[in-house]
């Protein structure tokens, strides 16, 4: 069952490691990349980007329980200097330092984020969305893993 598309937020469906790796490969994440995960949940995508692809990461999670889980997973993996997790609303966070944005959000939330993306992100910033489309020109699509990449 998919989350209702008119819901303002995404459910907590964990992004598994296989999909996190596919996201990083699709966006060609590597050393020097700053990956922002908007609604980072338990931090899996960020931990994968840092441990396996040598990026740095910033996670934004509004839910205090998910934030706590992500912070603890980052600490457990000894990645506190490479990943910063913030308990905030991503609409209130400056995302301009991102080279890659990762989102697993429903269409309504993605639509609300579009003006923020256009205003704050630098030209060339990659946005990778799991499951749901964004109203931007599609650059790459991994159908098997249900991920799409867009470039500002």
Backbone as JSON Lines, residues from 0, in Angstrom:
{"i":0,"aa":"X","n":[0.83,-1.18,0.0],"ca":[0.0,0.0,0.0],"c":[0.88,1.25,0.0]}
{"i":1,"aa":"X","n":[0.58,2.19,-0.87],"ca":[1.29,3.45,-0.89],"c":[0.58,4.44,0.02]}
{"i":2,"aa":"X","n":[1.35,5.36,0.59],"ca":[0.82,6.42,1.44],"c":[-0.09,7.3,0.58]}
{"i":3,"aa":"X","n":[-1.18,7.84,1.14],"ca":[-2.07,8.69,0.34],"c":[-1.32,9.87,-0.28]}
{"i":4,"aa":"X","n":[-1.42,10.07,-1.59],"ca":[-0.65,11.12,-2.25],"c":[-1.0,12.53,-1.8]}
{"i":5,"aa":"X","n":[-2.18,12.73,-1.2],"ca":[-2.54,14.07,-0.75],"c":[-2.11,14.35,0.69]}
{"i":6,"aa":"X","n":[-1.46,13.38,1.33],"ca":[-0.94,13.59,2.68],"c":[0.2,14.61,2.61]}
{"i":7,"aa":"X","n":[0.31,15.5,3.61],"ca":[1.38,16.5,3.55],"c":[2.77,15.96,3.86]}
{"i":8,"aa":"X","n":[2.88,14.8,4.48],"ca":[4.18,14.26,4.87],"c":[4.29,12.81,4.44]}
{"i":9,"aa":"X","n":[5.47,12.3,4.57],"ca":[5.7,10.91,4.22],"c":[5.53,10.03,5.44]}
{"i":10,"aa":"X","n":[5.16,8.79,5.23],"ca":[5.13,7.84,6.33],"c":[6.57,7.48,6.69]}
{"i":11,"aa":"X","n":[6.73,6.78,7.78],"ca":[8.08,6.32,8.09],"c":[8.25,4.95,7.48]}
{"i":12,"aa":"X","n":[8.71,4.94,6.25],"ca":[9.1,3.72,5.6],"c":[10.6,3.81,5.44]}
{"i":13,"aa":"X","n":[11.26,2.89,6.01],"ca":[12.72,2.9,6.02],"c":[13.26,2.68,4.61]}
{"i":14,"aa":"X","n":[14.24,3.48,4.25],"ca":[14.97,3.27,3.0],"c":[16.03,2.22,3.3]}
{"i":15,"aa":"X","n":[15.93,1.07,2.64],"ca":[16.9,0.01,2.94],"c":[18.25,0.29,2.29]}
{"i":16,"aa":"X","n":[19.26,-0.47,2.7],"ca":[20.63,-0.25,2.21],"c":[20.74,-0.43,0.7]}
{"i":17,"aa":"X","n":[20.02,-1.39,0.15],"ca":[20.07,-1.63,-1.3],"c":[19.64,-0.37,-2.05]}
{"i":18,"aa":"X","n":[18.54,0.22,-1.62],"ca":[18.04,1.44,-2.27],"c":[18.98,2.61,-1.98]}
{"i":19,"aa":"X","n":[19.49,2.7,-0.76],"ca":[20.43,3.78,-0.42],"c":[21.67,3.72,-1.32]}
{"i":20,"aa":"X","n":[22.17,2.52,-1.56],"ca":[23.32,2.35,-2.46],"c":[22.94,2.77,-3.89]}
{"i":21,"aa":"X","n":[21.76,2.36,-4.32],"ca":[21.3,2.7,-5.67],"c":[21.16,4.22,-5.82]}
{"i":22,"aa":"X","n":[20.67,4.89,-4.79],"ca":[20.56,6.35,-4.8],"c":[21.94,6.97,-4.98]}
{"i":23,"aa":"X","n":[22.9,6.5,-4.21],"ca":[24.26,7.04,-4.29],"c":[24.91,6.77,-5.64]}
{"i":24,"aa":"X","n":[24.67,5.59,-6.19],"ca":[25.23,5.27,-7.51],"c":[24.58,6.14,-8.6]}
{"i":25,"aa":"X","n":[23.25,6.28,-8.54],"ca":[22.54,7.06,-9.55],"c":[23.04,8.51,-9.55]}
{"i":26,"aa":"X","n":[23.26,9.07,-8.36],"ca":[23.73,10.46,-8.24],"c":[25.25,10.58,-8.33]}
{"i":27,"aa":"X","n":[25.93,9.45,-8.48],"ca":[27.4,9.43,-8.52],"c":[27.99,10.17,-7.32]}
{"i":28,"aa":"X","n":[27.49,9.83,-6.14],"ca":[27.96,10.42,-4.89],"c":[29.41,10.01,-4.67]}
{"i":29,"aa":"X","n":[30.21,10.94,-4.22],"ca":[31.62,10.65,-3.94],"c":[32.23,11.66,-3.01]}
{"i":30,"aa":"X","n":[33.53,11.56,-2.84],"ca":[34.28,12.47,-1.97],"c":[34.01,13.91,-2.4]}
{"i":31,"aa":"X","n":[33.74,14.75,-1.44],"ca":[33.44,16.15,-1.72],"c":[31.95,16.45,-1.79]}
{"i":32,"aa":"X","n":[31.13,15.41,-1.95],"ca":[29.68,15.64,-1.97],"c":[29.15,15.85,-0.56]}
{"i":33,"aa":"X","n":[28.17,16.75,-0.48],"ca":[27.44,16.99,0.76],"c":[26.01,16.55,0.49]}
{"i":34,"aa":"X","n":[25.62,15.43,1.11],"ca":[24.31,14.84,0.9],"c":[23.38,15.28,2.02]}
{"i":35,"aa":"X","n":[22.27,15.91,1.65],"ca":[21.23,16.3,2.6],"c":[20.07,15.33,2.42]}
{"i":36,"aa":"X","n":[19.61,14.76,3.52],"ca":[18.43,13.88,3.5],"c":[17.33,14.6,4.24]}
{"i":37,"aa":"X","n":[16.3,15.03,3.5],"ca":[15.19,15.79,4.08],"c":[14.13,14.81,4.55]}
{"i":38,"aa":"X","n":[14.03,14.66,5.87],"ca":[13.2,13.62,6.46],"c":[14.02,12.35,6.52]}
{"i":39,"aa":"X","n":[15.14,12.42,7.23],"ca":[16.16,11.36,7.16],"c":[15.79,10.08,7.9]}
{"i":40,"aa":"X","n":[14.68,10.06,8.65],"ca":[14.29,8.83,9.33],"c":[15.39,8.3,10.21]}
{"i":41,"aa":"X","n":[15.8,7.06,9.99],"ca":[16.82,6.43,10.84],"c":[18.25,6.68,10.34]}
{"i":42,"aa":"X","n":[18.4,7.45,9.27],"ca":[19.73,7.84,8.79],"c":[20.4,6.87,7.84]}
{"i":43,"aa":"X","n":[19.7,5.83,7.4],"ca":[20.31,4.81,6.54],"c":[20.95,5.39,5.28]}
{"i":44,"aa":"X","n":[20.25,6.28,4.58],"ca":[20.8,6.83,3.33],"c":[22.08,7.61,3.59]}
{"i":45,"aa":"X","n":[22.1,8.38,4.68],"ca":[23.29,9.18,5.0],"c":[24.46,8.3,5.43]}
{"i":46,"aa":"X","n":[24.18,7.32,6.27],"ca":[25.24,6.42,6.73],"c":[25.85,5.68,5.55]}
{"i":47,"aa":"X","n":[25.02,5.25,4.62],"ca":[25.51,4.58,3.41],"c":[26.35,5.53,2.56]}
{"i":48,"aa":"X","n":[25.87,6.77,2.36],"ca":[26.6,7.75,1.54],"c":[27.98,8.05,2.12]}
{"i":49,"aa":"X","n":[28.06,8.09,3.44],"ca":[29.34,8.41,4.1],"c":[30.26,7.2,4.14]}
{"i":50,"aa":"X","n":[29.76,6.06,4.62],"ca":[30.61,4.88,4.79],"c":[31.06,4.26,3.47]}
{"i":51,"aa":"X","n":[30.17,4.23,2.49],"ca":[30.48,3.52,1.25],"c":[30.87,4.42,0.07]}
{"i":52,"aa":"X","n":[30.53,5.73,0.16],"ca":[30.78,6.61,-0.98],"c":[31.61,7.85,-0.61]}
{"i":53,"aa":"X","n":[32.09,7.9,0.65],"ca":[33.0,8.96,1.1],"c":[32.44,10.38,1.04]}
{"i":54,"aa":"X","n":[31.13,10.53,1.15],"ca":[30.5,11.86,1.19],"c":[30.45,12.34,2.64]}
{"i":55,"aa":"X","n":[29.93,13.53,2.84],"ca":[29.53,13.98,4.17],"c":[28.02,14.15,4.11]}
{"i":56,"aa":"X","n":[27.37,14.18,5.27],"ca":[25.92,14.19,5.27],"c":[25.3,15.11,6.29]}
{"i":57,"aa":"X","n":[24.09,15.56,5.95],"ca":[23.26,16.36,6.84],"c":[21.86,15.77,6.78]}
{"i":58,"aa":"X","n":[21.34,15.41,7.94],"ca":[19.99,14.86,8.01],"c":[19.08,15.82,8.75]}
{"i":59,"aa":"X","n":[17.88,15.99,8.21],"ca":[16.88,16.84,8.84],"c":[15.69,15.93,9.14]}
{"i":60,"aa":"X","n":[15.32,15.86,10.41],"ca":[14.21,15.0,10.83],"c":[13.37,15.73,11.89]}
{"i":61,"aa":"X","n":[12.11,15.94,11.58],"ca":[11.22,16.68,12.48],"c":[10.71,15.81,13.64]}
{"i":62,"aa":"X","n":[10.57,14.52,13.39],"ca":[10.03,13.63,14.42],"c":[11.1,13.34,15.47]}
{"i":63,"aa":"X","n":[10.83,13.6,16.76],"ca":[11.86,13.42,17.78],"c":[12.32,11.96,17.94]}
{"i":64,"aa":"X","n":[11.44,11.01,17.73],"ca":[11.83,9.6,17.88],"c":[12.77,9.2,16.75]}
{"i":65,"aa":"X","n":[12.42,9.53,15.53],"ca":[13.28,9.21,14.38],"c":[14.62,9.95,14.49]}
{"i":66,"aa":"X","n":[14.55,11.21,14.92],"ca":[15.77,12.0,15.14],"c":[16.7,11.29,16.13]}
{"i":67,"aa":"X","n":[16.14,10.83,17.24],"ca":[16.91,10.13,18.27],"c":[17.55,8.86,17.7]}
{"i":68,"aa":"X","n":[16.77,8.12,16.92],"ca":[17.29,6.89,16.31],"c":[18.44,7.22,15.35]}
{"i":69,"aa":"X","n":[18.23,8.21,14.49],"ca":[19.28,8.59,13.52],"c":[20.55,9.05,14.24]}
{"i":70,"aa":"X","n":[20.4,9.9,15.25],"ca":[21.57,10.39,16.01],"c":[22.34,9.22,16.62]}
{"i":71,"aa":"X","n":[21.61,8.28,17.21],"ca":[22.25,7.13,17.83],"c":[22.93,6.22,16.81]}
{"i":72,"aa":"X","n":[22.33,6.03,15.66],"ca":[22.96,5.21,14.62],"c":[24.23,5.87,14.09]}
{"i":73,"aa":"X","n":[24.2,7.19,13.95],"ca":[25.39,7.92,13.52],"c":[26.5,7.76,14.56]}
{"i":74,"aa":"X","n":[26.15,7.92,15.83],"ca":[27.14,7.75,16.92],"c":[27.67,6.32,16.97]}
{"i":75,"aa":"X","n":[26.78,5.35,16.86],"ca":[27.17,3.94,16.9],"c":[28.18,3.62,15.79]}
{"i":76,"aa":"X","n":[27.97,4.24,14.62],"ca":[28.87,4.03,13.48],"c":[30.09,4.94,13.5]}
{"i":77,"aa":"X","n":[30.23,5.72,14.59],"ca":[31.37,6.64,14.76],"c":[31.5,7.61,13.59]}
{"i":78,"aa":"X","n":[30.37,8.2,13.2],"ca":[30.34,9.12,12.06],"c":[29.93,10.53,12.46]}
{"i":79,"aa":"X","n":[30.08,10.88,13.74],"ca":[29.64,12.19,14.22],"c":[30.33,13.36,13.52]}
{"i":80,"aa":"X","n":[31.55,13.17,13.05],"ca":[32.23,14.27,12.37],"c":[31.83,14.36,10.89]}
{"i":81,"aa":"X","n":[31.28,13.29,10.34],"ca":[30.89,13.28,8.92],"c":[29.41,13.52,8.69]}
{"i":82,"aa":"X","n":[28.58,13.23,9.69],"ca":[27.12,13.38,9.54],"c":[26.59,14.22,10.69]}
{"i":83,"aa":"X","n":[25.82,15.24,10.33],"ca":[25.11,16.06,11.32],"c":[23.62,15.82,11.15]}
{"i":84,"aa":"X","n":[22.94,15.54,12.25],"ca":[21.49,15.31,12.23],"c":[20.83,16.43,13.04]}
{"i":85,"aa":"X","n":[19.8,17.04,12.47],"ca":[19.09,18.13,13.13],"c":[17.62,17.78,13.31]}
{"i":86,"aa":"X","n":[17.1,18.08,14.49],"ca":[15.68,17.87,14.8],"c":[14.93,19.16,14.44]}
{"i":87,"aa":"X","n":[14.64,19.3,13.15],"ca":[14.02,20.52,12.65],"c":[13.06,20.19,11.51]}
{"i":88,"aa":"X","n":[12.27,21.2,11.16],"ca":[11.42,21.14,9.99],"c":[12.3,21.52,8.79]}
{"i":89,"aa":"X","n":[12.35,20.71,7.77],"ca":[13.26,21.0,6.65],"c":[12.9,22.27,5.9]}
{"i":90,"aa":"X","n":[11.68,22.76,6.06],"ca":[11.32,24.03,5.43],"c":[12.05,25.2,6.1]}
{"i":91,"aa":"X","n":[12.52,24.99,7.33],"ca":[13.2,26.04,8.09],"c":[14.72,25.93,8.04]}
{"i":92,"aa":"X","n":[15.25,25.05,7.23],"ca":[16.69,24.8,7.18],"c":[17.26,25.26,5.84]}
{"i":93,"aa":"X","n":[18.4,25.92,5.89],"ca":[19.11,26.33,4.68],"c":[19.74,25.08,4.04]}
{"i":94,"aa":"X","n":[19.37,24.8,2.82],"ca":[19.87,23.6,2.14],"c":[20.86,23.95,1.02]}
{"i":95,"aa":"X","n":[21.31,25.2,1.0],"ca":[22.14,25.68,-0.12],"c":[23.52,25.02,-0.22]}
{"i":96,"aa":"X","n":[23.99,24.39,0.84],"ca":[25.31,23.75,0.8],"c":[25.27,22.33,0.24]}
{"i":97,"aa":"X","n":[24.08,21.83,-0.06],"ca":[23.94,20.46,-0.57],"c":[24.44,20.36,-2.0]}
{"i":98,"aa":"X","n":[25.11,19.25,-2.29],"ca":[25.4,18.91,-3.69],"c":[24.44,17.82,-4.16]}
{"i":99,"aa":"X","n":[23.88,17.08,-3.18],"ca":[22.88,16.04,-3.45],"c":[21.81,16.14,-2.38]}
{"i":100,"aa":"X","n":[20.55,16.12,-2.81],"ca":[19.4,16.09,-1.89],"c":[18.74,14.74,-2.07]}
{"i":101,"aa":"X","n":[18.43,14.08,-0.95],"ca":[17.71,12.81,-0.97],"c":[16.35,13.03,-0.31]}
{"i":102,"aa":"X","n":[15.29,12.58,-0.97],"ca":[13.94,12.71,-0.41],"c":[13.15,11.43,-0.62]}
{"i":103,"aa":"X","n":[12.39,11.08,0.39],"ca":[11.39,10.02,0.29],"c":[10.14,10.62,0.9]}
{"i":104,"aa":"X","n":[9.49,11.47,0.11],"ca":[8.34,12.23,0.56],"c":[7.21,12.08,-0.45]}
{"i":105,"aa":"X","n":[6.0,12.26,0.01],"ca":[4.83,12.15,-0.85],"c":[4.72,13.37,-1.77]}
{"i":106,"aa":"X","n":[3.94,13.25,-2.86],"ca":[3.84,14.33,-3.84],"c":[3.47,15.7,-3.26]}
{"i":107,"aa":"X","n":[2.59,15.75,-2.29],"ca":[2.19,17.04,-1.73],"c":[3.38,17.74,-1.07]}
{"i":108,"aa":"X","n":[4.17,17.01,-0.31],"ca":[5.35,17.59,0.33],"c":[6.39,17.99,-0.72]}
{"i":109,"aa":"X","n":[6.57,17.16,-1.74],"ca":[7.53,17.47,-2.8],"c":[7.11,18.74,-3.55]}
{"i":110,"aa":"X","n":[5.82,18.9,-3.78],"ca":[5.31,20.1,-4.42],"c":[5.58,21.35,-3.59]}
{"i":111,"aa":"X","n":[5.42,21.22,-2.3],"ca":[5.7,22.35,-1.4],"c":[7.19,22.66,-1.34]}
{"i":112,"aa":"X","n":[8.03,21.67,-1.54],"ca":[9.49,21.87,-1.5],"c":[10.05,22.48,-2.79]}
{"i":113,"aa":"X","n":[9.34,22.33,-3.88],"ca":[9.86,22.77,-5.17],"c":[10.33,24.23,-5.18]}
{"i":114,"aa":"X","n":[9.55,25.2,-4.65],"ca":[10.05,26.58,-4.63],"c":[11.33,26.73,-3.8]}
{"i":115,"aa":"X","n":[11.43,25.98,-2.7],"ca":[12.64,26.02,-1.87],"c":[13.84,25.48,-2.65]}
{"i":116,"aa":"X","n":[13.64,24.39,-3.37],"ca":[14.72,23.85,-4.2],"c":[15.2,24.9,-5.21]}
{"i":117,"aa":"X","n":[14.25,25.51,-5.9],"ca":[14.6,26.48,-6.95],"c":[15.27,27.73,-6.38]}
{"i":118,"aa":"X","n":[14.89,28.11,-5.17],"ca":[15.44,29.31,-4.55],"c":[16.82,29.07,-3.93]}
{"i":119,"aa":"X","n":[17.0,27.93,-3.25],"ca":[18.19,27.73,-2.43],"c":[19.29,26.88,-3.06]}
{"i":120,"aa":"X","n":[18.94,25.99,-3.95],"ca":[19.95,25.07,-4.48],"c":[20.74,25.68,-5.63]}
{"i":121,"aa":"X","n":[22.02,25.39,-5.65],"ca":[22.89,25.87,-6.72],"c":[22.65,25.06,-7.99]}
{"i":122,"aa":"X","n":[22.96,25.69,-9.1],"ca":[22.87,25.0,-10.38],"c":[23.77,23.77,-10.33]}
{"i":123,"aa":"X","n":[23.25,22.64,-10.76],"ca":[24.01,21.39,-10.75],"c":[23.71,20.49,-9.56]}
{"i":124,"aa":"X","n":[22.98,21.02,-8.57],"ca":[22.62,20.19,-7.41],"c":[21.68,19.07,-7.87]}
{"i":125,"aa":"X","n":[21.98,17.86,-7.4],"ca":[21.17,16.7,-7.76],"c":[20.12,16.46,-6.68]}
{"i":126,"aa":"X","n":[18.91,16.12,-7.11],"ca":[17.83,15.75,-6.2],"c":[17.42,14.34,-6.56]}
{"i":127,"aa":"X","n":[17.49,13.43,-5.6],"ca":[17.1,12.04,-5.85],"c":[15.88,11.74,-4.99]}
{"i":128,"aa":"X","n":[14.81,11.33,-5.66],"ca":[13.55,11.03,-4.99],"c":[13.26,9.53,-5.08]}
{"i":129,"aa":"X","n":[12.94,8.97,-3.95],"ca":[12.56,7.56,-3.87],"c":[11.05,7.47,-3.98]}
{"i":130,"aa":"X","n":[10.58,6.7,-4.9],"ca":[9.19,6.36,-5.17],"c":[8.37,7.45,-5.88]}
{"i":131,"aa":"X","n":[8.49,8.7,-5.48],"ca":[7.58,9.73,-5.99],"c":[8.28,10.7,-6.93]}
{"i":132,"aa":"X","n":[7.52,11.19,-7.92],"ca":[8.05,12.12,-8.91],"c":[8.05,13.55,-8.39]}
{"i":133,"aa":"X","n":[8.95,14.35,-8.94],"ca":[9.02,15.78,-8.66],"c":[8.75,16.49,-9.98]}
{"i":134,"aa":"X","n":[8.1,17.63,-9.91],"ca":[7.76,18.37,-11.12],"c":[8.98,19.16,-11.63]}
{"i":135,"aa":"X","n":[9.98,18.41,-12.05],"ca":[11.21,18.93,-12.65],"c":[11.57,18.0,-13.81]}
{"i":136,"aa":"X","n":[12.38,18.46,-14.74],"ca":[12.81,17.56,-15.81],"c":[13.61,16.37,-15.25]}
{"i":137,"aa":"X","n":[13.2,15.19,-15.62],"ca":[13.85,13.96,-15.15],"c":[15.17,13.77,-15.88]}
{"i":138,"aa":"X","n":[16.25,13.52,-15.11],"ca":[17.57,13.28,-15.71],"c":[17.88,11.79,-15.8]}
{"i":139,"aa":"X","n":[17.56,11.04,-14.74],"ca":[17.81,9.6,-14.72],"c":[16.7,8.92,-13.95]}
{"i":140,"aa":"X","n":[16.41,7.67,-14.32],"ca":[15.36,6.91,-13.64],"c":[15.82,5.46,-13.5]}
{"i":141,"aa":"X","n":[15.9,5.01,-12.27],"ca":[16.2,3.61,-11.98],"c":[14.87,2.95,-11.62]}
{"i":142,"aa":"X","n":[14.24,2.34,-12.61],"ca":[12.9,1.77,-12.42],"c":[12.9,0.63,-11.41]}
{"i":143,"aa":"X","n":[13.93,-0.18,-11.44],"ca":[14.0,-1.33,-10.53],"c":[13.93,-0.89,-9.06]}
{"i":144,"aa":"X","n":[14.63,0.18,-8.73],"ca":[14.67,0.66,-7.35],"c":[13.72,1.82,-7.07]}
{"i":145,"aa":"X","n":[12.95,2.22,-8.08],"ca":[11.97,3.3,-7.96],"c":[12.59,4.62,-7.52]}
{"i":146,"aa":"X","n":[13.74,4.95,-8.11],"ca":[14.38,6.22,-7.78],"c":[14.55,7.06,-9.04]}
{"i":147,"aa":"X","n":[14.39,8.36,-8.85],"ca":[14.49,9.31,-9.95],"c":[15.47,10.41,-9.56]}
{"i":148,"aa":"X","n":[16.24,10.86,-10.54],"ca":[17.17,11.95,-10.27],"c":[16.85,13.15,-11.15]}
{"i":149,"aa":"X","n":[16.9,14.3,-10.51],"ca":[16.67,15.59,-11.16],"c":[17.89,16.46,-10.88]}
{"i":150,"aa":"X","n":[18.15,17.42,-11.75],"ca":[19.28,18.33,-11.54],"c":[18.78,19.76,-11.67]}
{"i":151,"aa":"X","n":[19.12,20.57,-10.7],"ca":[18.72,21.99,-10.72],"c":[19.54,22.71,-11.78]}
